[in-house]
């Protein structure tokens, strides 16, 4: 990700952005028009949202009022729905939900229009937001937590001299976030040069701290992924010698880390299987996806693309919750135009091979989580489609459509499409009760 380095001298300014620190629900959602899940009608009897105080403030701050808690039922798809306006101060971002079949669309919570990446906590009561505030002179980057039960928005307290990057991991108890940051030149411990670090931050806004673990002083956490069911993360970092990267594990329960294995060709897009024993990542040598055993370090190539043929660009990796199926999302290699559509490959760990390869689906733009599995593994959901609004709207990167994919047949169907002045950010799914 190409992000402009910004020195954060603290997150006090976020209190100014958030005003009183409250977030509030979106206005009462409209009902769907038949055959058009992205178009809303106002339900009868709903008052003017501005008069009711439910519309977002002109500065786009997020908010909640006394109508909380916002309760997200198990299995529902959760995403940010951005609505662009020629006057950017009137653009809106709301937390929206929809059922697996595209029905039951609802707008649940008003967010800040500059929230770009949204990650739901395991207990589904909080939302971690990566904010890239383009209204500030230096494009401030920050992390905040929306508490949908207590009606608060809390800026995370980061160590000084850091820039936040879009690599996050919730702890299983939803109390902490681990993220990758850039400790800029000028910090006492890194005055010589810029180095990347891991930071552990309490979700309640208490002071965060650098993670003291294996290779951290020279760590380049290009990728970071949670280990399901454990308070641990897997991340990449450079070895003492060589041009590849080490794949490292830090266990917060044990308070220690170790290097799992070395890979000669820079691993990218880490994903850890739900049973916690296998890592998937792309190798930049042969550009196929590699599987590695967490205990032995033994690697297996999925061969999802030809070894010497055009590989396209890997966009996303997602493991299923039950059977060990890996969804591999790639650009179509031979598409003559731009942006190319993606193809999804399903790799079955138990069978040791690819079982499904879809036809090209739709184009995607990187920069937001693309895929989630249904809680029972019966379907995969993909956010794709490149927004093409009128130029005066300046719609930011996002998706336009949510597709439901059958992992056994590769068949897919669009279940939700937003309007031309809207885009979808950060697809999440609420887990089981």
Tab-separated table of C-alpha atoms in Angstrom:
chain	number	residue	atom	x	y	z
A	1	UNK	CA	0.000	0.000	0.000
A	2	UNK	CA	1.326	3.390	-0.925
A	3	UNK	CA	0.640	5.676	2.003
A	4	UNK	CA	2.216	9.069	2.614
A	5	UNK	CA	4.361	8.986	5.759
A	6	UNK	CA	2.924	11.172	8.472
A	7	UNK	CA	4.433	11.755	11.898
A	8	UNK	CA	1.724	11.414	14.539
A	9	UNK	CA	2.622	13.427	17.603
A	10	UNK	CA	-0.501	12.191	19.357
A	11	UNK	CA	-4.144	11.646	18.684
A	12	UNK	CA	-5.502	14.626	20.598
A	13	UNK	CA	-6.726	16.121	17.324
A	14	UNK	CA	-9.149	13.225	16.981
A	15	UNK	CA	-11.159	14.502	19.890
A	16	UNK	CA	-11.564	17.705	17.915
A	17	UNK	CA	-12.731	15.758	14.871
A	18	UNK	CA	-15.148	13.654	16.896
A	19	UNK	CA	-16.632	16.509	18.873
A	20	UNK	CA	-18.255	15.129	21.994
A	21	UNK	CA	-17.034	11.614	21.236
A	22	UNK	CA	-20.481	10.188	20.525
A	23	UNK	CA	-21.581	8.264	17.480
A	24	UNK	CA	-25.183	7.796	16.495
A	25	UNK	CA	-27.376	5.426	14.500
A	26	UNK	CA	-28.244	6.133	10.924
A	27	UNK	CA	-31.743	7.340	10.183
A	28	UNK	CA	-34.488	4.742	10.117
A	29	UNK	CA	-33.659	2.625	7.073
A	30	UNK	CA	-35.890	2.592	4.043
A	31	UNK	CA	-37.418	-0.483	2.510
A	32	UNK	CA	-36.128	-2.140	-0.625
A	33	UNK	CA	-37.714	-1.705	-3.996
A	34	UNK	CA	-38.406	-5.010	-5.639
A	35	UNK	CA	-35.500	-6.129	-7.813
A	36	UNK	CA	-33.219	-3.279	-6.746
A	37	UNK	CA	-31.555	-3.926	-3.370
A	38	UNK	CA	-29.438	-0.794	-3.698
A	39	UNK	CA	-32.375	1.617	-4.010
A	40	UNK	CA	-34.288	2.751	-0.935
A	41	UNK	CA	-37.724	4.208	-0.437
A	42	UNK	CA	-38.527	6.207	2.660
A	43	UNK	CA	-40.923	4.210	4.862
A	44	UNK	CA	-44.225	5.846	5.692
A	45	UNK	CA	-44.241	8.067	8.730
A	46	UNK	CA	-40.481	8.704	8.947
A	47	UNK	CA	-39.688	12.285	9.837
A	48	UNK	CA	-37.136	14.452	8.069
A	49	UNK	CA	-33.759	13.025	9.250
A	50	UNK	CA	-32.261	16.513	9.573
A	51	UNK	CA	-35.096	17.585	11.823
A	52	UNK	CA	-34.713	14.418	13.872
A	53	UNK	CA	-31.000	15.023	14.352
A	54	UNK	CA	-30.036	11.809	12.605
A	55	UNK	CA	-28.155	13.243	9.642
A	56	UNK	CA	-24.368	13.434	9.906
A	57	UNK	CA	-22.800	16.682	10.992
A	58	UNK	CA	-21.292	18.806	8.188
A	59	UNK	CA	-17.775	17.687	9.092
A	60	UNK	CA	-18.722	14.065	8.504
A	61	UNK	CA	-18.136	12.957	12.076
A	62	UNK	CA	-19.606	9.674	13.173
A	63	UNK	CA	-22.052	9.370	16.010
A	64	UNK	CA	-24.463	7.320	18.115
A	65	UNK	CA	-27.410	8.459	20.221
A	66	UNK	CA	-29.625	6.991	22.921
A	67	UNK	CA	-31.247	4.447	20.588
A	68	UNK	CA	-28.367	2.022	21.122
A	69	UNK	CA	-27.233	-0.657	21.374
A	70	UNK	CA	-26.869	-1.487	17.699
A	71	UNK	CA	-27.286	-5.258	17.701
A	72	UNK	CA	-25.855	-7.231	14.783
A	73	UNK	CA	-27.376	-10.677	14.471
A	74	UNK	CA	-25.268	-13.696	13.591
A	75	UNK	CA	-24.538	-14.265	9.917
A	76	UNK	CA	-25.421	-10.833	8.600
A	77	UNK	CA	-23.054	-9.120	6.134
A	78	UNK	CA	-21.670	-5.813	7.448
A	79	UNK	CA	-20.013	-3.089	5.370
A	80	UNK	CA	-19.449	0.627	5.059
A	81	UNK	CA	-21.701	2.334	2.493
A	82	UNK	CA	-20.195	5.595	1.231
A	83	UNK	CA	-22.449	8.112	-0.528
A	84	UNK	CA	-20.565	10.771	-2.482
A	85	UNK	CA	-21.621	14.401	-2.886
A	86	UNK	CA	-20.136	17.099	-5.113
A	87	UNK	CA	-19.625	19.041	-1.880
A	88	UNK	CA	-17.401	16.540	-0.049
A	89	UNK	CA	-18.432	17.932	3.332
A	90	UNK	CA	-21.879	16.473	2.628
A	91	UNK	CA	-20.617	13.021	1.665
A	92	UNK	CA	-21.689	10.289	4.079
A	93	UNK	CA	-20.484	6.923	5.321
A	94	UNK	CA	-22.867	4.601	7.126
A	95	UNK	CA	-22.533	1.113	8.545
A	96	UNK	CA	-24.942	-1.073	6.593
A	97	UNK	CA	-26.087	-4.676	6.830
A	98	UNK	CA	-27.706	-7.124	4.422
A	99	UNK	CA	-28.748	-10.772	4.539
A	100	UNK	CA	-27.069	-13.549	2.553
A	101	UNK	CA	-29.715	-13.283	-0.167
A	102	UNK	CA	-29.455	-9.492	-0.452
A	103	UNK	CA	-32.686	-8.877	1.430
A	104	UNK	CA	-33.149	-6.996	4.702
A	105	UNK	CA	-30.883	-4.081	3.789
A	106	UNK	CA	-30.492	-1.616	6.676
A	107	UNK	CA	-28.349	1.398	7.527
A	108	UNK	CA	-27.303	0.995	11.141
A	109	UNK	CA	-24.750	3.608	12.170
A	110	UNK	CA	-23.345	6.922	10.935
A	111	UNK	CA	-19.559	6.809	10.566
A	112	UNK	CA	-16.947	9.345	9.508
A	113	UNK	CA	-16.696	9.744	5.734
A	114	UNK	CA	-12.896	9.358	5.939
A	115	UNK	CA	-13.077	5.899	7.568
A	116	UNK	CA	-11.559	3.672	4.869
A	117	UNK	CA	-11.071	0.241	6.440
A	118	UNK	CA	-13.636	-1.146	8.903
A	119	UNK	CA	-12.962	-4.294	10.947
A	120	UNK	CA	-15.611	-5.822	13.214
A	121	UNK	CA	-14.505	-7.127	16.628
A	122	UNK	CA	-14.964	-10.823	17.460
A	123	UNK	CA	-17.684	-9.990	20.019
A	124	UNK	CA	-19.430	-7.896	17.289
A	125	UNK	CA	-19.915	-4.925	19.617
A	126	UNK	CA	-17.086	-2.747	18.273
A	127	UNK	CA	-15.847	-1.508	14.943
A	128	UNK	CA	-12.194	-0.640	14.315
A	129	UNK	CA	-11.863	2.163	11.773
A	130	UNK	CA	-8.744	3.179	9.880
A	131	UNK	CA	-9.227	6.869	9.090
A	132	UNK	CA	-7.401	8.646	6.284
A	133	UNK	CA	-8.517	12.227	6.788
A	134	UNK	CA	-8.028	14.141	3.539
A	135	UNK	CA	-9.445	17.338	5.058
A	136	UNK	CA	-6.277	17.889	7.101
A	137	UNK	CA	-3.160	19.510	5.594
A	138	UNK	CA	-1.047	16.359	5.910
A	139	UNK	CA	-3.727	13.708	5.395
A	140	UNK	CA	-3.833	12.452	8.987
A	141	UNK	CA	-4.044	8.691	9.521
A	142	UNK	CA	-5.516	7.297	12.731
A	143	UNK	CA	-7.284	4.325	14.321
A	144	UNK	CA	-10.551	4.622	16.233
A	145	UNK	CA	-12.995	2.226	17.867
A	146	UNK	CA	-16.747	2.656	17.537
A	147	UNK	CA	-18.426	1.002	20.538
A	148	UNK	CA	-21.933	0.159	19.344
A	149	UNK	CA	-23.132	-0.765	22.839
A	150	UNK	CA	-21.778	2.132	24.892
A	151	UNK	CA	-22.307	4.776	22.207
A	152	UNK	CA	-18.726	6.026	22.110
A	153	UNK	CA	-15.982	6.664	19.564
A	154	UNK	CA	-12.510	6.195	21.052
A	155	UNK	CA	-9.245	7.245	19.356
A	156	UNK	CA	-6.571	4.646	20.025
A	157	UNK	CA	-3.604	5.850	22.028
A	158	UNK	CA	-0.505	5.086	19.973
A	159	UNK	CA	3.167	5.504	20.922
A	160	UNK	CA	4.716	8.743	19.699
A	161	UNK	CA	6.369	9.145	16.302
A	162	UNK	CA	4.376	6.517	14.474
A	163	UNK	CA	2.448	6.323	11.249
A	164	UNK	CA	-0.386	3.853	11.123
A	165	UNK	CA	-0.595	1.310	8.315
A	166	UNK	CA	-3.569	-0.780	7.297
A	167	UNK	CA	-2.553	-4.027	9.001
A	168	UNK	CA	-4.783	-4.815	12.013
A	169	UNK	CA	-5.661	-7.774	14.202
A	170	UNK	CA	-8.268	-7.952	17.009
A	171	UNK	CA	-7.518	-10.091	20.071
A	172	UNK	CA	-10.036	-12.941	20.592
A	173	UNK	CA	-11.545	-11.160	23.621
A	174	UNK	CA	-12.012	-7.901	21.640
A	175	UNK	CA	-9.938	-5.956	24.180
A	176	UNK	CA	-6.805	-5.272	22.112
A	177	UNK	CA	-5.735	-4.430	18.583
A	178	UNK	CA	-2.344	-5.333	17.152
A	179	UNK	CA	-1.226	-3.218	14.211
A	180	UNK	CA	1.791	-2.475	12.069
A	181	UNK	CA	3.168	1.052	12.355
A	182	UNK	CA	6.073	3.052	11.010
A	183	UNK	CA	8.282	4.504	13.764
A	184	UNK	CA	9.557	7.613	12.022
A	185	UNK	CA	12.975	9.196	12.257
A	186	UNK	CA	13.086	11.425	15.303
A	187	UNK	CA	11.762	8.903	17.771
A	188	UNK	CA	14.394	8.311	20.481
A	189	UNK	CA	14.744	4.599	19.798
A	190	UNK	CA	14.758	4.917	15.992
A	191	UNK	CA	16.534	8.188	15.365
A	192	UNK	CA	18.890	6.698	12.784
A	193	UNK	CA	16.268	5.607	10.272
A	194	UNK	CA	12.665	4.603	9.764
A	195	UNK	CA	11.704	1.121	10.952
A	196	UNK	CA	8.440	-0.749	11.091
A	197	UNK	CA	7.135	-2.059	14.399
A	198	UNK	CA	4.222	-4.000	15.852
A	199	UNK	CA	2.078	-2.150	18.398
A	200	UNK	CA	-0.417	-3.585	20.904
A	201	UNK	CA	-3.199	-1.091	21.687
A	202	UNK	CA	-6.079	-1.420	24.210
A	203	UNK	CA	-9.448	-0.849	22.548
A	204	UNK	CA	-10.521	1.449	25.415
A	205	UNK	CA	-7.981	4.107	24.427
A	206	UNK	CA	-5.403	3.297	27.137
A	207	UNK	CA	-1.760	3.772	26.132
A	208	UNK	CA	-0.422	1.309	23.582
A	209	UNK	CA	3.102	-0.070	23.424
A	210	UNK	CA	5.551	-1.561	20.971
A	211	UNK	CA	5.592	-5.355	20.978
A	212	UNK	CA	8.926	-6.714	22.159
A	213	UNK	CA	9.305	-9.879	20.123
A	214	UNK	CA	11.578	-11.762	17.762
A	215	UNK	CA	13.316	-9.571	15.181
A	216	UNK	CA	11.185	-6.570	16.039
A	217	UNK	CA	13.900	-3.919	15.936
A	218	UNK	CA	14.520	-4.697	12.288
A	219	UNK	CA	11.039	-5.967	11.587
A	220	UNK	CA	9.301	-5.014	8.383
A	221	UNK	CA	5.739	-6.223	9.020
A	222	UNK	CA	4.581	-5.997	5.440
A	223	UNK	CA	1.829	-8.391	6.440
A	224	UNK	CA	0.154	-9.283	9.740
A	225	UNK	CA	-2.566	-11.884	10.331
A	226	UNK	CA	-4.371	-13.162	13.449
A	227	UNK	CA	-4.189	-16.815	14.489
A	228	UNK	CA	-7.823	-17.951	14.924
A	229	UNK	CA	-8.719	-19.026	18.452
A	230	UNK	CA	-5.456	-17.749	19.927
A	231	UNK	CA	-4.207	-14.398	21.095
A	232	UNK	CA	-1.384	-14.449	18.576
A	233	UNK	CA	-0.352	-12.926	15.274
A	234	UNK	CA	1.778	-14.050	12.360
A	235	UNK	CA	3.857	-11.391	10.612
A	236	UNK	CA	6.732	-11.089	8.174
A	237	UNK	CA	10.119	-9.504	8.806
A	238	UNK	CA	13.584	-9.471	7.221
A	239	UNK	CA	16.178	-12.074	8.219
A	240	UNK	CA	19.715	-11.218	9.351
A	241	UNK	CA	20.929	-12.065	5.863
A	242	UNK	CA	19.288	-12.670	2.514
A	243	UNK	CA	16.680	-10.926	0.413
A	244	UNK	CA	13.601	-12.859	1.497
A	245	UNK	CA	11.561	-12.587	4.676
A	246	UNK	CA	11.108	-14.527	7.885
A	247	UNK	CA	7.580	-15.520	8.852
A	248	UNK	CA	7.278	-14.910	12.598
A	249	UNK	CA	4.749	-15.739	15.310
A	250	UNK	CA	4.100	-13.735	18.468
A	251	UNK	CA	1.939	-15.314	21.186
A	252	UNK	CA	0.548	-12.687	23.563
A	253	UNK	CA	-0.563	-15.323	26.067
A	254	UNK	CA	3.018	-16.576	26.413
A	255	UNK	CA	4.482	-13.105	25.913
A	256	UNK	CA	7.068	-14.371	23.462
A	257	UNK	CA	7.674	-14.893	19.761
A	258	UNK	CA	9.635	-17.097	17.415
A	259	UNK	CA	10.556	-17.337	13.773
A	260	UNK	CA	8.532	-20.024	12.034
A	261	UNK	CA	10.476	-20.269	8.783
A	262	UNK	CA	12.345	-18.314	6.128
A	263	UNK	CA	11.073	-17.799	2.605
A	264	UNK	CA	13.385	-16.602	-0.141
A	265	UNK	CA	10.731	-14.758	-2.151
A	266	UNK	CA	8.918	-12.009	-0.221
A	267	UNK	CA	5.683	-13.463	1.220
A	268	UNK	CA	2.592	-11.302	0.722
A	269	UNK	CA	-1.032	-11.367	1.917
A	270	UNK	CA	-0.739	-13.691	4.916
A	271	UNK	CA	-3.818	-15.670	5.969
A	272	UNK	CA	-3.964	-18.284	8.750
A	273	UNK	CA	-6.361	-21.233	8.508
A	274	UNK	CA	-9.235	-21.406	10.997
A	275	UNK	CA	-7.730	-24.403	12.777
A	276	UNK	CA	-4.570	-22.331	13.144
A	277	UNK	CA	-2.091	-24.784	11.647
A	278	UNK	CA	-1.538	-23.542	8.098
A	279	UNK	CA	-0.431	-20.209	6.641
A	280	UNK	CA	-1.251	-19.131	3.122
A	281	UNK	CA	0.650	-16.404	1.296
A	282	UNK	CA	1.763	-15.399	-2.172
A	283	UNK	CA	5.355	-15.909	-3.161
A	284	UNK	CA	6.884	-13.323	-5.466
A	285	UNK	CA	8.965	-15.999	-7.173
A	286	UNK	CA	6.493	-18.250	-8.914
A	287	UNK	CA	3.489	-16.047	-8.185
A	288	UNK	CA	1.249	-18.836	-6.995
A	289	UNK	CA	-0.063	-19.098	-3.443
A	290	UNK	CA	2.057	-21.105	-0.996
A	291	UNK	CA	0.813	-23.071	2.035
A	292	UNK	CA	3.115	-23.517	5.037
A	293	UNK	CA	2.642	-25.701	8.107
A	294	UNK	CA	2.952	-23.624	11.294
A	295	UNK	CA	4.699	-26.410	13.207
A	296	UNK	CA	7.065	-27.816	10.606
A	297	UNK	CA	7.499	-24.937	8.170
A	298	UNK	CA	6.946	-27.374	5.277
A	299	UNK	CA	5.609	-25.536	2.240
A	300	UNK	CA	3.291	-26.631	-0.569
A	301	UNK	CA	2.512	-24.700	-3.748
A	302	UNK	CA	-1.184	-24.499	-4.598
A	303	UNK	CA	-0.307	-24.094	-8.289
A	304	UNK	CA	-3.300	-21.790	-8.662
A	305	UNK	CA	-1.562	-20.161	-11.658
A	306	UNK	CA	0.893	-21.533	-14.248
A	307	UNK	CA	4.471	-21.486	-12.969
A	308	UNK	CA	5.851	-19.486	-15.891
A	309	UNK	CA	2.695	-17.906	-17.290
A	310	UNK	CA	1.174	-14.490	-16.543
A	311	UNK	CA	-0.167	-14.674	-13.007
A	312	UNK	CA	-2.212	-11.533	-12.650
A	313	UNK	CA	-2.330	-9.828	-9.273
A	314	UNK	CA	-3.324	-11.605	-6.088
A	315	UNK	CA	-6.079	-9.565	-4.439
A	316	UNK	CA	-7.214	-11.559	-1.409
A	317	UNK	CA	-6.858	-14.799	0.587
A	318	UNK	CA	-9.586	-16.059	2.937
A	319	UNK	CA	-9.935	-19.369	4.813
A	320	UNK	CA	-13.323	-20.988	5.372
A	321	UNK	CA	-14.567	-21.394	8.982
A	322	UNK	CA	-15.126	-25.156	8.916
A	323	UNK	CA	-13.623	-27.358	6.239
A	324	UNK	CA	-10.175	-26.069	5.372
A	325	UNK	CA	-10.991	-24.332	2.117
A	326	UNK	CA	-8.898	-21.407	0.926
A	327	UNK	CA	-10.404	-18.789	-1.383
A	328	UNK	CA	-7.785	-17.240	-3.686
A	329	UNK	CA	-8.880	-14.054	-5.483
A	330	UNK	CA	-6.831	-12.985	-8.525
A	331	UNK	CA	-7.063	-10.643	-11.475
A	332	UNK	CA	-7.810	-12.369	-14.766
A	333	UNK	CA	-4.410	-12.874	-16.416
A	334	UNK	CA	-5.380	-12.415	-20.043
A	335	UNK	CA	-8.043	-9.716	-19.872
A	336	UNK	CA	-7.385	-7.107	-22.601
A	337	UNK	CA	-8.784	-4.078	-20.721
A	338	UNK	CA	-8.394	-2.371	-17.353
A	339	UNK	CA	-9.279	-3.000	-14.645
A	340	UNK	CA	-9.438	-6.751	-15.238
A	341	UNK	CA	-12.072	-8.932	-13.567
A	342	UNK	CA	-11.110	-11.385	-10.845
A	343	UNK	CA	-11.354	-15.147	-10.772
A	344	UNK	CA	-11.797	-17.053	-7.493
A	345	UNK	CA	-10.022	-20.366	-6.912
A	346	UNK	CA	-10.994	-22.710	-4.062
A	347	UNK	CA	-8.132	-24.832	-2.704
A	348	UNK	CA	-9.119	-27.792	-0.494
A	349	UNK	CA	-6.433	-28.466	2.121
A	350	UNK	CA	-7.756	-31.959	2.929
A	351	UNK	CA	-7.766	-33.003	-0.721
A	352	UNK	CA	-4.491	-31.264	-1.446
A	353	UNK	CA	-5.601	-29.448	-4.556
A	354	UNK	CA	-7.844	-26.959	-6.328
A	355	UNK	CA	-11.471	-28.066	-6.468
A	356	UNK	CA	-13.192	-25.024	-7.987
A	357	UNK	CA	-12.226	-22.214	-10.352
A	358	UNK	CA	-14.874	-19.606	-11.170
A	359	UNK	CA	-15.389	-17.785	-14.426
A	360	UNK	CA	-14.277	-14.102	-14.379
A	361	UNK	CA	-16.617	-12.235	-12.011
A	362	UNK	CA	-16.036	-8.477	-11.850
A	363	UNK	CA	-13.217	-5.951	-11.548
A	364	UNK	CA	-11.811	-4.956	-8.165
A	365	UNK	CA	-9.767	-2.110	-6.767
A	366	UNK	CA	-7.282	-2.972	-4.016
A	367	UNK	CA	-7.428	-1.218	-0.659
A	368	UNK	CA	-10.344	-2.842	1.120
A	369	UNK	CA	-11.174	-6.326	2.439
A	370	UNK	CA	-12.786	-8.174	-0.439
A	371	UNK	CA	-14.066	-11.540	0.798
A	372	UNK	CA	-15.784	-13.204	3.755
A	373	UNK	CA	-17.146	-16.713	4.228
A	374	UNK	CA	-20.586	-17.578	5.548
A	375	UNK	CA	-20.346	-18.816	9.141
A	376	UNK	CA	-21.191	-22.377	8.042
A	377	UNK	CA	-18.860	-22.307	5.034
A	378	UNK	CA	-21.730	-22.726	2.579
A	379	UNK	CA	-20.959	-19.542	0.633
A	380	UNK	CA	-18.228	-17.029	-0.080
A	381	UNK	CA	-19.028	-13.333	-0.476
A	382	UNK	CA	-16.979	-11.020	-2.688
A	383	UNK	CA	-17.136	-7.208	-2.837
A	384	UNK	CA	-16.196	-6.195	-6.377
A	385	UNK	CA	-17.034	-3.789	-9.170
A	386	UNK	CA	-15.215	-0.511	-9.831
A	387	UNK	CA	-17.192	2.688	-9.133
A	388	UNK	CA	-17.630	4.957	-12.153
A	389	UNK	CA	-19.555	7.973	-10.864
A	390	UNK	CA	-19.799	11.403	-12.482
A	391	UNK	CA	-16.348	13.076	-12.265
A	392	UNK	CA	-17.573	15.838	-9.956
A	393	UNK	CA	-18.338	13.313	-7.235
A	394	UNK	CA	-14.766	12.042	-6.932
A	395	UNK	CA	-15.931	8.758	-5.450
A	396	UNK	CA	-13.052	7.067	-3.587
A	397	UNK	CA	-11.866	3.503	-4.120
A	398	UNK	CA	-14.410	0.893	-3.142
A	399	UNK	CA	-16.704	-1.766	-4.595
A	400	UNK	CA	-20.157	-1.551	-6.123
A	401	UNK	CA	-21.554	-5.072	-5.783
A	402	UNK	CA	-21.587	-7.974	-3.333
A	403	UNK	CA	-21.482	-11.386	-5.014
A	404	UNK	CA	-22.419	-14.705	-3.428
A	405	UNK	CA	-20.196	-17.557	-4.660
A	406	UNK	CA	-20.942	-21.276	-4.296
A	407	UNK	CA	-17.628	-22.896	-3.209
A	408	UNK	CA	-18.712	-26.304	-4.514
A	409	UNK	CA	-19.678	-25.274	-8.057
A	410	UNK	CA	-18.065	-21.870	-8.612
A	411	UNK	CA	-21.412	-20.364	-9.559
A	412	UNK	CA	-21.990	-16.778	-8.451
A	413	UNK	CA	-24.752	-14.192	-8.316
A	414	UNK	CA	-24.974	-10.512	-7.395
A	415	UNK	CA	-27.017	-10.099	-4.208
A	416	UNK	CA	-26.553	-6.366	-3.596
A	417	UNK	CA	-25.584	-3.446	-5.846
A	418	UNK	CA	-25.294	0.127	-4.606
A	419	UNK	CA	-26.247	3.283	-6.490
A	420	UNK	CA	-23.907	5.068	-8.927
A	421	UNK	CA	-23.021	7.697	-6.297
A	422	UNK	CA	-22.139	5.051	-3.700
A	423	UNK	CA	-19.449	2.482	-2.991
A	424	UNK	CA	-18.922	-0.373	-0.551
A	425	UNK	CA	-16.031	-0.373	1.903
A	426	UNK	CA	-14.724	-3.313	3.941
A	427	UNK	CA	-16.901	-6.398	3.787
A	428	UNK	CA	-17.336	-8.112	7.185
A	429	UNK	CA	-19.580	-10.913	8.429
A	430	UNK	CA	-20.957	-11.451	11.934
A	431	UNK	CA	-19.924	-14.843	13.259
A	432	UNK	CA	-21.975	-17.441	15.092
A	433	UNK	CA	-23.699	-16.760	18.415
